[in-house]
C-alpha cells in the first residue's frame, strides 16, 4: 500500500549552516522512518538570497530580471544538494531536484512568476523507488526554458503547490518560530501562539506584514484546500494549523494584530468633485506599477474634496511626481505627503458576526492618545494609519484591549 505523503518545507534560518542542515536531515529521516513518503522543499541558506541580490546590485543598479532569477535560483540549488548529502550520510536514500527538473512550469514574469502547471513525474518516480525527494524551493522554468523565481518567500509556494500535486496529507512549514503569533513577539512580549487559524485570516495577516508566510502561498493553499502546519525546526512542539474556516473560529473576534511601518500617505487637495477624476488619478499611479493601499475621499461641500491614499514608503518619490502632474492636469490643489506613517490592523473572521469591534480598536488608540489619520475596513479586517513613531505602542494597546496575550497564571 502506498504510504501517506508529507511535504516539509524548511526556511532559510532552518538550513543556515551545516549543523542546521544536519538537524533538518534528521527530522526528514525521522518522518520517513515513521512511515511517510517525504518531499522536502528547501530555501536558500540563511540570508544568501539577500547576499546574491546585493552582489547583483554591486554590478549594476538595474540588473536584468532574467539574470537576477538565474542568479538567485542558485541559492536553493546549494541547499537542496547539501540536505540530500546529509540524508545519505544518515543511511537513507534521497535525491535532489531543481524546480525545472520536477516540471514546475511558470509564466515568464521574472522575479514574480506564476505557476502554470506542475508535472511532478520525477517526484512520484523518486518516491516510488523508495527515495526521499528534496526539491529546490522558489524556482520554476518558463515555457521558453528560462529559469524563473516565484517572488520572495516563494519556497512556501513551491511547498504548497507540490503538496497539492502529489496529494500530500499535510504541508509542514518549518521556521525559526513556534508558529503564527497573535502579533510580533518582538513588539508584544506576551504575544501568544495561535493554535488554529483560517486561510482568509492568515492571508490578511501575511499581506499586512506578518513575515511567516508568503501571501501567495496561502492563496494557493486556500484555493486547493491544502492544510498547512507552521512549526519550529528547533523543537517538536505543535505549531499553528492553517485550514479552512470551522465553526469554532467564529467566536474569536480578533485573531491577530499586524503592523506595517513602511507606509506613506499622500493627499491631493481640492480635487474637483466630478465623475472620472478618481479614475484618472489612480490610472496614472497604476501605470507606474505602484500599489495603492488605502484610499479616502471625503464628501465635498464646496465642489472640491481632498483625496488621500497610502503607498509603500519606498514608492513615495515616484508617487509625488505623478500626483503633482495629475493635480495640475485635473485642476486640483497642493500635494501633501508624509513618509512617517504606520498601518496597524486587526484581523478576525469573528468580526462578521460581532459588533463594536471597530469602536474597541479606536478606543484602545484613544486611551494612549494616539491619533488615527486614516481608517479602512473590510469584512474581516480593520486598519488604522497612525504616526510611525506610535505604531508599536498602538499594537500593544490593541493587543491588550482584545485580550490576545497569554493568559497569566
Ligand atoms: N530564498 C528565497 C527568499 O529568500 C525564497 C524563500 O526563502 O522562500 O526569498
Ligand atoms: Mg530566504
mmCIF file of C-alpha atoms and ligand atoms in Angstrom:
data_model
loop_
_atom_site.group_PDB
_atom_site.id
_atom_site.type_symbol
_atom_site.label_atom_id
_atom_site.label_comp_id
_atom_site.label_asym_id
_atom_site.label_seq_id
_atom_site.Cartn_x
_atom_site.Cartn_y
_atom_site.Cartn_z
ATOM 1 C CA UNK A 1 0.000 0.000 0.000
ATOM 2 C CA UNK A 2 1.210 3.476 -0.800
ATOM 3 C CA UNK A 3 2.473 5.425 2.168
ATOM 4 C CA UNK A 4 0.914 8.759 3.122
ATOM 5 C CA UNK A 5 2.905 11.636 1.666
ATOM 6 C CA UNK A 6 4.083 14.603 3.673
ATOM 7 C CA UNK A 7 5.656 17.803 2.318
ATOM 8 C CA UNK A 8 8.105 19.544 4.644
ATOM 9 C CA UNK A 9 9.443 22.985 3.803
ATOM 10 C CA UNK A 10 12.497 24.380 5.541
ATOM 11 C CA UNK A 11 13.092 28.116 5.516
ATOM 12 C CA UNK A 12 16.463 29.849 5.287
ATOM 13 C CA UNK A 13 17.106 30.002 9.027
ATOM 14 C CA UNK A 14 16.417 26.268 9.335
ATOM 15 C CA UNK A 15 19.204 25.475 6.866
ATOM 16 C CA UNK A 16 21.528 28.373 7.703
ATOM 17 C CA UNK A 17 24.646 26.246 8.308
ATOM 18 C CA UNK A 18 25.940 22.674 8.179
ATOM 19 C CA UNK A 19 24.793 21.833 11.670
ATOM 20 C CA UNK A 20 21.282 23.026 10.966
ATOM 21 C CA UNK A 21 21.179 21.159 7.670
ATOM 22 C CA UNK A 22 22.160 18.004 9.544
ATOM 23 C CA UNK A 23 19.427 18.725 12.030
ATOM 24 C CA UNK A 24 16.888 19.064 9.200
ATOM 25 C CA UNK A 25 18.175 15.817 7.675
ATOM 26 C CA UNK A 26 17.481 14.044 10.964
ATOM 27 C CA UNK A 27 13.955 15.358 11.052
ATOM 28 C CA UNK A 28 13.248 14.326 7.477
ATOM 29 C CA UNK A 29 14.675 10.861 8.085
ATOM 30 C CA UNK A 30 12.603 10.516 11.229
ATOM 31 C CA UNK A 31 9.406 11.257 9.278
ATOM 32 C CA UNK A 32 10.478 8.699 6.708
ATOM 33 C CA UNK A 33 11.075 6.087 9.405
ATOM 34 C CA UNK A 34 7.688 6.968 10.927
ATOM 35 C CA UNK A 35 6.148 5.628 7.729
ATOM 36 C CA UNK A 36 5.769 8.669 5.472
ATOM 37 C CA UNK A 37 6.884 9.318 1.955
ATOM 38 C CA UNK A 38 8.666 12.653 2.320
ATOM 39 C CA UNK A 39 9.082 15.517 -0.127
ATOM 40 C CA UNK A 40 11.277 18.233 1.397
ATOM 41 C CA UNK A 41 11.382 21.733 -0.077
ATOM 42 C CA UNK A 42 14.251 23.992 0.919
ATOM 43 C CA UNK A 43 15.002 27.705 0.887
ATOM 44 C CA UNK A 44 18.488 29.043 0.336
ATOM 45 C CA UNK A 45 20.949 29.001 3.246
ATOM 46 C CA UNK A 46 20.288 31.788 5.757
ATOM 47 C CA UNK A 47 20.253 35.162 4.060
ATOM 48 C CA UNK A 48 22.116 34.006 0.973
ATOM 49 C CA UNK A 49 19.347 35.229 -1.358
ATOM 50 C CA UNK A 50 19.790 38.765 0.012
ATOM 51 C CA UNK A 51 23.532 38.461 -0.475
ATOM 52 C CA UNK A 52 23.144 37.376 -4.090
ATOM 53 C CA UNK A 53 20.812 40.278 -4.810
ATOM 54 C CA UNK A 54 23.291 42.626 -3.174
ATOM 55 C CA UNK A 55 26.058 41.271 -5.395
ATOM 56 C CA UNK A 56 23.973 41.935 -8.474
ATOM 57 C CA UNK A 57 23.425 45.499 -7.334
ATOM 58 C CA UNK A 58 27.152 45.985 -6.904
ATOM 59 C CA UNK A 59 27.472 45.248 -10.604
ATOM 60 C CA UNK A 60 24.554 47.322 -11.823
ATOM 61 C CA UNK A 61 21.749 49.427 -10.405
ATOM 62 C CA UNK A 62 19.185 47.776 -12.608
ATOM 63 C CA UNK A 63 20.058 44.159 -13.163
ATOM 64 C CA UNK A 64 18.106 42.316 -15.837
ATOM 65 C CA UNK A 65 15.314 40.386 -14.156
ATOM 66 C CA UNK A 66 16.044 37.292 -16.199
ATOM 67 C CA UNK A 67 19.624 37.291 -14.965
ATOM 68 C CA UNK A 68 18.518 38.009 -11.410
ATOM 69 C CA UNK A 69 16.442 34.836 -11.451
ATOM 70 C CA UNK A 70 19.330 32.937 -12.958
ATOM 71 C CA UNK A 71 21.439 34.205 -10.067
ATOM 72 C CA UNK A 72 19.171 33.810 -7.050
ATOM 73 C CA UNK A 73 17.884 30.395 -8.056
ATOM 74 C CA UNK A 74 21.378 29.058 -7.332
ATOM 75 C CA UNK A 75 20.806 29.578 -3.606
ATOM 76 C CA UNK A 76 18.205 26.835 -3.394
ATOM 77 C CA UNK A 77 20.278 24.540 -5.557
ATOM 78 C CA UNK A 78 23.026 24.671 -2.931
ATOM 79 C CA UNK A 79 20.761 23.857 -0.011
ATOM 80 C CA UNK A 80 18.898 21.011 -1.723
ATOM 81 C CA UNK A 81 22.115 19.226 -2.679
ATOM 82 C CA UNK A 82 23.609 19.652 0.791
ATOM 83 C CA UNK A 83 20.481 18.399 2.522
ATOM 84 C CA UNK A 84 20.413 15.363 0.250
ATOM 85 C CA UNK A 85 24.020 14.534 1.099
ATOM 86 C CA UNK A 86 23.245 14.892 4.797
ATOM 87 C CA UNK A 87 20.382 12.417 4.407
ATOM 88 C CA UNK A 88 22.642 9.970 2.568
ATOM 89 C CA UNK A 89 25.020 10.210 5.473
ATOM 90 C CA UNK A 90 22.224 9.081 7.788
ATOM 91 C CA UNK A 91 21.793 5.989 5.655
ATOM 92 C CA UNK A 92 18.623 6.846 3.746
ATOM 93 C CA UNK A 93 18.166 7.079 0.025
ATOM 94 C CA UNK A 94 17.410 10.604 -1.238
ATOM 95 C CA UNK A 95 17.607 12.610 -4.447
ATOM 96 C CA UNK A 96 17.562 16.363 -5.106
ATOM 97 C CA UNK A 97 15.858 18.197 -7.948
ATOM 98 C CA UNK A 98 15.669 21.765 -9.209
ATOM 99 C CA UNK A 99 12.294 23.324 -9.943
ATOM 100 C CA UNK A 100 12.789 22.732 -13.649
ATOM 101 C CA UNK A 101 13.613 19.063 -13.117
ATOM 102 C CA UNK A 102 10.341 18.428 -11.334
ATOM 103 C CA UNK A 103 8.378 20.269 -14.003
ATOM 104 C CA UNK A 104 7.338 23.441 -12.181
ATOM 105 C CA UNK A 105 6.253 25.394 -15.245
ATOM 106 C CA UNK A 106 5.667 29.129 -14.824
ATOM 107 C CA UNK A 107 4.851 32.162 -16.917
ATOM 108 C CA UNK A 108 7.818 34.368 -17.758
ATOM 109 C CA UNK A 109 7.243 37.146 -15.227
ATOM 110 C CA UNK A 110 10.792 37.029 -13.897
ATOM 111 C CA UNK A 111 11.220 37.549 -10.124
ATOM 112 C CA UNK A 112 7.493 37.009 -9.506
ATOM 113 C CA UNK A 113 6.483 34.210 -11.851
ATOM 114 C CA UNK A 114 3.173 32.388 -11.523
ATOM 115 C CA UNK A 115 2.953 28.622 -11.647
ATOM 116 C CA UNK A 116 1.048 27.425 -14.695
ATOM 117 C CA UNK A 117 1.495 23.707 -14.352
ATOM 118 C CA UNK A 118 3.422 21.081 -12.438
ATOM 119 C CA UNK A 119 4.064 17.701 -13.833
ATOM 120 C CA UNK A 120 5.883 16.193 -10.830
ATOM 121 C CA UNK A 121 6.599 12.929 -12.631
ATOM 122 C CA UNK A 122 10.103 12.689 -11.244
ATOM 123 C CA UNK A 123 8.886 13.284 -7.702
ATOM 124 C CA UNK A 124 6.407 10.459 -7.947
ATOM 125 C CA UNK A 125 9.025 8.170 -9.514
ATOM 126 C CA UNK A 126 11.511 9.094 -6.814
ATOM 127 C CA UNK A 127 9.049 8.326 -4.039
ATOM 128 C CA UNK A 128 8.024 5.070 -5.702
ATOM 129 C CA UNK A 129 11.586 3.902 -5.796
ATOM 130 C CA UNK A 130 11.834 4.463 -2.071
ATOM 131 C CA UNK A 131 13.688 7.777 -2.062
ATOM 132 C CA UNK A 132 13.216 10.890 -0.024
ATOM 133 C CA UNK A 133 12.770 13.669 -2.576
ATOM 134 C CA UNK A 134 14.353 17.078 -1.989
ATOM 135 C CA UNK A 135 13.236 19.982 -4.160
ATOM 136 C CA UNK A 136 14.818 23.410 -4.524
ATOM 137 C CA UNK A 137 12.154 25.913 -3.488
ATOM 138 C CA UNK A 138 11.329 29.304 -5.009
ATOM 139 C CA UNK A 139 12.075 28.388 -8.622
ATOM 140 C CA UNK A 140 10.498 27.158 -11.800
ATOM 141 C CA UNK A 141 11.059 27.194 -15.508
ATOM 142 C CA UNK A 142 9.143 29.138 -18.140
ATOM 143 C CA UNK A 143 7.734 27.700 -21.335
ATOM 144 C CA UNK A 144 10.793 29.189 -23.065
ATOM 145 C CA UNK A 145 13.063 27.175 -20.753
ATOM 146 C CA UNK A 146 14.192 30.210 -18.793
ATOM 147 C CA UNK A 147 14.729 29.859 -15.059
ATOM 148 C CA UNK A 148 12.185 31.892 -13.084
ATOM 149 C CA UNK A 149 11.547 32.577 -9.404
ATOM 150 C CA UNK A 150 8.248 32.864 -7.579
ATOM 151 C CA UNK A 151 8.728 36.045 -5.566
ATOM 152 C CA UNK A 152 10.480 36.477 -2.206
ATOM 153 C CA UNK A 153 9.497 33.761 0.213
ATOM 154 C CA UNK A 154 8.477 31.676 -2.792
ATOM 155 C CA UNK A 155 9.627 28.357 -1.327
ATOM 156 C CA UNK A 156 6.373 28.402 0.586
ATOM 157 C CA UNK A 157 4.516 28.428 -2.690
ATOM 158 C CA UNK A 158 6.645 25.587 -4.054
ATOM 159 C CA UNK A 159 5.786 23.533 -0.975
ATOM 160 C CA UNK A 160 2.052 24.183 -1.106
ATOM 161 C CA UNK A 161 1.877 23.569 -4.839
ATOM 162 C CA UNK A 162 3.786 20.296 -4.579
ATOM 163 C CA UNK A 163 1.616 19.205 -1.651
ATOM 164 C CA UNK A 164 -1.410 19.682 -3.850
ATOM 165 C CA UNK A 165 0.051 17.883 -6.857
ATOM 166 C CA UNK A 166 1.348 14.828 -5.004
ATOM 167 C CA UNK A 167 -1.752 14.639 -2.813
ATOM 168 C CA UNK A 168 0.151 15.137 0.437
ATOM 169 C CA UNK A 169 -1.831 14.776 3.601
ATOM 170 C CA UNK A 170 -0.116 17.769 5.095
ATOM 171 C CA UNK A 171 2.287 20.542 4.292
ATOM 172 C CA UNK A 172 4.597 21.446 7.146
ATOM 173 C CA UNK A 173 6.404 24.789 7.082
ATOM 174 C CA UNK A 174 9.440 24.710 9.331
ATOM 175 C CA UNK A 175 10.702 28.060 10.509
ATOM 176 C CA UNK A 176 12.571 29.655 13.409
ATOM 177 C CA UNK A 177 9.470 30.498 15.428
ATOM 178 C CA UNK A 178 6.942 28.186 17.001
ATOM 179 C CA UNK A 179 4.081 29.123 14.732
ATOM 180 C CA UNK A 180 1.959 32.121 13.886
ATOM 181 C CA UNK A 181 1.634 34.585 16.750
ATOM 182 C CA UNK A 182 -1.157 36.987 17.697
ATOM 183 C CA UNK A 183 1.343 39.703 16.883
ATOM 184 C CA UNK A 184 5.087 40.152 16.547
ATOM 185 C CA UNK A 185 6.584 38.863 19.844
ATOM 186 C CA UNK A 186 9.370 41.411 19.478
ATOM 187 C CA UNK A 187 6.761 44.134 19.948
ATOM 188 C CA UNK A 188 4.491 42.409 22.447
ATOM 189 C CA UNK A 189 6.330 40.020 24.794
ATOM 190 C CA UNK A 190 3.079 38.482 25.837
ATOM 191 C CA UNK A 191 2.051 37.544 22.261
ATOM 192 C CA UNK A 192 0.531 34.095 22.050
ATOM 193 C CA UNK A 193 0.995 31.334 19.536
ATOM 194 C CA UNK A 194 -2.227 30.753 17.598
ATOM 195 C CA UNK A 195 -3.276 27.090 17.504
ATOM 196 C CA UNK A 196 -5.549 27.281 14.514
ATOM 197 C CA UNK A 197 -6.374 29.983 12.008
ATOM 198 C CA UNK A 198 -8.371 30.171 8.773
ATOM 199 C CA UNK A 199 -6.793 30.713 5.364
ATOM 200 C CA UNK A 200 -8.609 34.032 4.996
ATOM 201 C CA UNK A 201 -7.241 35.417 8.240
ATOM 202 C CA UNK A 202 -3.739 34.145 7.572
ATOM 203 C CA UNK A 203 -3.818 35.635 4.102
ATOM 204 C CA UNK A 204 -4.761 39.028 5.522
ATOM 205 C CA UNK A 205 -2.143 38.881 8.272
ATOM 206 C CA UNK A 206 0.568 37.849 5.821
ATOM 207 C CA UNK A 207 -0.439 40.572 3.362
ATOM 208 C CA UNK A 208 -0.420 43.111 6.180
ATOM 209 C CA UNK A 209 3.154 42.352 7.065
ATOM 210 C CA UNK A 210 3.288 39.219 9.229
ATOM 211 C CA UNK A 211 6.540 37.715 7.992
ATOM 212 C CA UNK A 212 5.986 33.982 8.455
ATOM 213 C CA UNK A 213 4.366 33.061 5.160
ATOM 214 C CA UNK A 214 4.243 34.403 1.654
ATOM 215 C CA UNK A 215 0.653 35.592 0.940
ATOM 216 C CA UNK A 216 0.592 33.889 -2.452
ATOM 217 C CA UNK A 217 1.246 30.512 -0.915
ATOM 218 C CA UNK A 218 -1.758 30.932 1.368
ATOM 219 C CA UNK A 219 -3.950 31.971 -1.532
ATOM 220 C CA UNK A 220 -2.924 28.799 -3.314
ATOM 221 C CA UNK A 221 -3.464 26.630 -0.241
ATOM 222 C CA UNK A 222 -6.921 28.145 0.220
ATOM 223 C CA UNK A 223 -7.867 27.549 -3.385
ATOM 224 C CA UNK A 224 -6.919 23.897 -3.250
ATOM 225 C CA UNK A 225 -7.631 23.169 0.408
ATOM 226 C CA UNK A 226 -4.061 22.244 1.343
ATOM 227 C CA UNK A 227 -3.767 22.239 5.145
ATOM 228 C CA UNK A 228 -0.624 23.970 6.404
ATOM 229 C CA UNK A 229 1.197 23.411 9.671
ATOM 230 C CA UNK A 230 3.630 26.205 10.576
ATOM 231 C CA UNK A 231 6.119 24.992 13.193
ATOM 232 C CA UNK A 232 9.625 25.355 14.524
ATOM 233 C CA UNK A 233 12.512 23.348 13.144
ATOM 234 C CA UNK A 234 14.184 23.640 16.542
ATOM 235 C CA UNK A 235 11.513 21.871 18.588
ATOM 236 C CA UNK A 236 8.886 19.158 18.328
ATOM 237 C CA UNK A 237 6.043 21.326 19.553
ATOM 238 C CA UNK A 238 2.855 21.533 17.567
ATOM 239 C CA UNK A 239 2.728 24.882 15.783
ATOM 240 C CA UNK A 240 -0.159 26.653 14.026
ATOM 241 C CA UNK A 241 -2.603 24.864 11.748
ATOM 242 C CA UNK A 242 -3.931 26.928 8.844
ATOM 243 C CA UNK A 243 -7.072 25.426 7.408
ATOM 244 C CA UNK A 244 -10.481 26.263 6.111
ATOM 245 C CA UNK A 245 -12.839 28.030 8.431
ATOM 246 C CA UNK A 246 -14.539 25.896 11.069
ATOM 247 C CA UNK A 247 -17.473 26.926 13.203
ATOM 248 C CA UNK A 248 -15.481 27.462 16.404
ATOM 249 C CA UNK A 249 -13.341 30.128 14.703
ATOM 250 C CA UNK A 250 -16.300 32.486 14.542
ATOM 251 C CA UNK A 251 -16.129 33.009 18.284
ATOM 252 C CA UNK A 252 -12.686 34.506 18.008
ATOM 253 C CA UNK A 253 -13.352 38.125 17.157
ATOM 254 C CA UNK A 254 -9.750 39.155 16.613
ATOM 255 C CA UNK A 255 -7.075 36.607 15.710
ATOM 256 C CA UNK A 256 -4.115 38.865 15.247
ATOM 257 C CA UNK A 257 -2.700 42.369 15.094
ATOM 258 C CA UNK A 258 -0.331 43.350 12.294
ATOM 259 C CA UNK A 259 1.922 46.360 11.894
ATOM 260 C CA UNK A 260 3.355 47.742 8.704
ATOM 261 C CA UNK A 261 5.831 50.532 9.269
ATOM 262 C CA UNK A 262 6.572 51.283 5.651
ATOM 263 C CA UNK A 263 3.533 53.343 4.762
ATOM 264 C CA UNK A 264 3.480 56.778 3.232
ATOM 265 C CA UNK A 265 0.423 58.987 2.983
ATOM 266 C CA UNK A 266 -0.272 61.275 0.065
ATOM 267 C CA UNK A 267 -3.059 63.846 -0.134
ATOM 268 C CA UNK A 268 -4.145 65.643 -3.267
ATOM 269 C CA UNK A 269 -6.032 68.701 -2.050
ATOM 270 C CA UNK A 270 -9.071 70.351 -3.604
ATOM 271 C CA UNK A 271 -9.781 67.757 -6.228
ATOM 272 C CA UNK A 272 -12.813 68.749 -8.332
ATOM 273 C CA UNK A 273 -15.796 66.592 -7.379
ATOM 274 C CA UNK A 274 -16.722 65.310 -10.827
ATOM 275 C CA UNK A 275 -17.134 61.873 -12.374
ATOM 276 C CA UNK A 276 -13.944 60.415 -13.818
ATOM 277 C CA UNK A 277 -11.369 62.271 -11.724
ATOM 278 C CA UNK A 278 -10.605 59.411 -9.320
ATOM 279 C CA UNK A 279 -10.277 57.080 -12.276
ATOM 280 C CA UNK A 280 -7.734 59.435 -13.866
ATOM 281 C CA UNK A 281 -5.679 59.799 -10.699
ATOM 282 C CA UNK A 282 -5.406 56.119 -9.908
ATOM 283 C CA UNK A 283 -4.890 55.033 -13.514
ATOM 284 C CA UNK A 284 -1.808 57.205 -13.727
ATOM 285 C CA UNK A 285 -0.454 55.828 -10.468
ATOM 286 C CA UNK A 286 -1.144 52.257 -11.545
ATOM 287 C CA UNK A 287 0.746 52.909 -14.773
ATOM 288 C CA UNK A 288 3.858 53.398 -12.651
ATOM 289 C CA UNK A 289 3.289 49.925 -11.212
ATOM 290 C CA UNK A 290 2.665 51.297 -7.740
ATOM 291 C CA UNK A 291 0.266 49.527 -5.425
ATOM 292 C CA UNK A 292 -2.098 51.915 -3.721
ATOM 293 C CA UNK A 293 -3.342 50.601 -0.420
ATOM 294 C CA UNK A 294 -5.950 52.694 1.406
ATOM 295 C CA UNK A 295 -7.902 55.421 -0.322
ATOM 296 C CA UNK A 296 -10.004 58.003 1.461
ATOM 297 C CA UNK A 297 -12.146 60.635 -0.164
ATOM 298 C CA UNK A 298 -14.390 62.863 1.817
ATOM 299 C CA UNK A 299 -17.827 64.217 0.905
ATOM 300 C CA UNK A 300 -17.376 67.557 -0.806
ATOM 301 C CA UNK A 301 -19.201 70.626 0.403
ATOM 302 C CA UNK A 302 -17.750 73.139 -1.972
ATOM 303 C CA UNK A 303 -17.417 71.153 -5.187
ATOM 304 C CA UNK A 304 -13.902 70.046 -4.331
ATOM 305 C CA UNK A 305 -12.557 67.455 -1.936
ATOM 306 C CA UNK A 306 -9.250 66.083 -0.625
ATOM 307 C CA UNK A 307 -8.235 62.627 -1.780
ATOM 308 C CA UNK A 308 -5.762 60.786 0.443
ATOM 309 C CA UNK A 309 -4.154 57.433 -0.127
ATOM 310 C CA UNK A 310 -1.286 55.354 1.152
ATOM 311 C CA UNK A 311 1.520 53.673 -0.779
ATOM 312 C CA UNK A 312 4.598 51.663 0.238
ATOM 313 C CA UNK A 313 7.145 54.148 1.620
ATOM 314 C CA UNK A 314 9.782 53.224 -0.946
ATOM 315 C CA UNK A 315 7.480 54.397 -3.754
ATOM 316 C CA UNK A 316 6.853 57.824 -2.305
ATOM 317 C CA UNK A 317 9.130 59.870 -4.548
ATOM 318 C CA UNK A 318 7.706 58.383 -7.690
ATOM 319 C CA UNK A 319 4.155 58.892 -6.430
ATOM 320 C CA UNK A 320 4.678 62.540 -5.515
ATOM 321 C CA UNK A 321 5.891 63.232 -9.007
ATOM 322 C CA UNK A 322 2.885 61.566 -10.594
ATOM 323 C CA UNK A 323 0.467 63.138 -8.103
ATOM 324 C CA UNK A 324 1.766 66.630 -8.856
ATOM 325 C CA UNK A 325 1.329 66.116 -12.572
ATOM 326 C CA UNK A 326 -2.167 64.763 -12.117
ATOM 327 C CA UNK A 327 -3.125 67.566 -9.800
ATOM 328 C CA UNK A 328 -2.149 70.114 -12.422
ATOM 329 C CA UNK A 329 -4.000 68.271 -15.146
ATOM 330 C CA UNK A 330 -7.294 67.915 -13.280
ATOM 331 C CA UNK A 331 -7.183 71.356 -11.720
ATOM 332 C CA UNK A 332 -6.642 70.223 -8.134
ATOM 333 C CA UNK A 333 -4.522 71.918 -5.472
ATOM 334 C CA UNK A 334 -1.431 71.082 -3.397
ATOM 335 C CA UNK A 335 0.025 67.639 -2.956
ATOM 336 C CA UNK A 336 0.897 66.871 0.652
ATOM 337 C CA UNK A 337 2.721 63.810 1.870
ATOM 338 C CA UNK A 338 4.103 62.148 4.935
ATOM 339 C CA UNK A 339 6.526 59.256 4.902
ATOM 340 C CA UNK A 340 6.367 58.568 8.619
ATOM 341 C CA UNK A 341 3.235 56.503 8.775
ATOM 342 C CA UNK A 342 2.425 53.049 10.013
ATOM 343 C CA UNK A 343 -0.606 50.898 9.497
ATOM 344 C CA UNK A 344 -1.995 48.883 12.387
ATOM 345 C CA UNK A 345 -4.565 46.256 11.525
ATOM 346 C CA UNK A 346 -6.692 43.712 13.295
ATOM 347 C CA UNK A 347 -7.915 40.588 11.557
ATOM 348 C CA UNK A 348 -10.560 38.094 12.567
ATOM 349 C CA UNK A 349 -13.453 36.257 10.970
ATOM 350 C CA UNK A 350 -15.498 36.756 14.124
ATOM 351 C CA UNK A 351 -15.852 40.426 13.111
ATOM 352 C CA UNK A 352 -18.513 39.409 10.651
ATOM 353 C CA UNK A 353 -20.854 38.477 13.450
ATOM 354 C CA UNK A 354 -19.762 40.759 16.288
ATOM 355 C CA UNK A 355 -20.471 44.469 16.544
ATOM 356 C CA UNK A 356 -18.447 47.176 18.238
ATOM 357 C CA UNK A 357 -15.085 45.779 17.178
ATOM 358 C CA UNK A 358 -14.008 48.955 15.403
ATOM 359 C CA UNK A 359 -15.107 51.086 18.336
ATOM 360 C CA UNK A 360 -12.961 48.995 20.679
ATOM 361 C CA UNK A 361 -9.961 49.345 18.448
ATOM 362 C CA UNK A 362 -10.374 53.129 18.245
ATOM 363 C CA UNK A 363 -10.846 53.309 21.977
ATOM 364 C CA UNK A 364 -7.592 51.423 22.578
ATOM 365 C CA UNK A 365 -5.795 54.052 20.499
ATOM 366 C CA UNK A 366 -7.631 56.955 22.117
ATOM 367 C CA UNK A 367 -6.641 55.750 25.578
ATOM 368 C CA UNK A 368 -2.990 56.119 24.579
ATOM 369 C CA UNK A 369 -3.561 59.472 22.926
ATOM 370 C CA UNK A 370 -2.731 58.039 19.509
ATOM 371 C CA UNK A 371 -4.289 59.925 16.626
ATOM 372 C CA UNK A 372 -5.867 57.962 13.773
ATOM 373 C CA UNK A 373 -5.137 59.504 10.390
ATOM 374 C CA UNK A 374 -6.980 57.094 8.137
ATOM 375 C CA UNK A 375 -9.288 54.139 8.616
ATOM 376 C CA UNK A 376 -10.261 51.354 6.301
ATOM 377 C CA UNK A 377 -12.343 48.278 6.928
ATOM 378 C CA UNK A 378 -13.281 45.084 5.182
ATOM 379 C CA UNK A 379 -15.314 42.106 6.274
ATOM 380 C CA UNK A 380 -12.591 40.569 8.412
ATOM 381 C CA UNK A 381 -10.132 43.426 8.858
ATOM 382 C CA UNK A 382 -9.856 46.938 10.270
ATOM 383 C CA UNK A 383 -6.807 49.078 9.579
ATOM 384 C CA UNK A 384 -5.785 52.432 11.023
ATOM 385 C CA UNK A 385 -2.968 54.632 9.807
ATOM 386 C CA UNK A 386 -1.061 56.287 12.645
ATOM 387 C CA UNK A 387 2.297 58.010 13.046
ATOM 388 C CA UNK A 388 5.180 55.599 12.565
ATOM 389 C CA UNK A 389 6.618 56.524 15.957
ATOM 390 C CA UNK A 390 3.376 55.418 17.615
ATOM 391 C CA UNK A 391 2.935 52.196 15.640
ATOM 392 C CA UNK A 392 4.358 49.775 18.185
ATOM 393 C CA UNK A 393 2.542 51.373 21.075
ATOM 394 C CA UNK A 394 -0.659 51.123 19.041
ATOM 395 C CA UNK A 395 -0.097 47.397 18.553
ATOM 396 C CA UNK A 396 0.474 46.869 22.277
ATOM 397 C CA UNK A 397 -2.638 48.819 23.201
ATOM 398 C CA UNK A 398 -4.855 46.949 20.755
ATOM 399 C CA UNK A 399 -3.400 43.550 21.621
ATOM 400 C CA UNK A 400 -4.160 44.246 25.275
ATOM 401 C CA UNK A 401 -7.640 45.623 24.600
ATOM 402 C CA UNK A 402 -8.747 42.466 22.835
ATOM 403 C CA UNK A 403 -7.135 40.221 25.438
ATOM 404 C CA UNK A 404 -4.961 38.447 22.893
ATOM 405 C CA UNK A 405 -1.968 37.780 25.145
ATOM 406 C CA UNK A 406 -1.034 34.677 27.073
ATOM 407 C CA UNK A 407 -3.321 34.098 29.995
ATOM 408 C CA UNK A 408 -1.476 34.868 33.197
ATOM 409 C CA UNK A 409 -1.002 32.312 35.964
HETATM 410 N N1 LIG B 1 15.297 32.187 -0.771
HETATM 411 C C1 LIG B 1 14.155 32.903 -1.244
HETATM 412 C C2 LIG B 1 13.968 34.165 -0.415
HETATM 413 O O1 LIG B 1 14.725 34.417 0.492
HETATM 414 C C3 LIG B 1 12.914 32.077 -1.231
HETATM 415 C C4 LIG B 1 12.467 31.610 0.128
HETATM 416 O O2 LIG B 1 13.206 31.721 1.089
HETATM 417 O O3 LIG B 1 11.360 31.116 0.226
HETATM 418 O O4 LIG B 1 13.061 34.917 -0.682
HETATM 419 MG MG1 LIG B 2 15.017 33.143 2.466
#
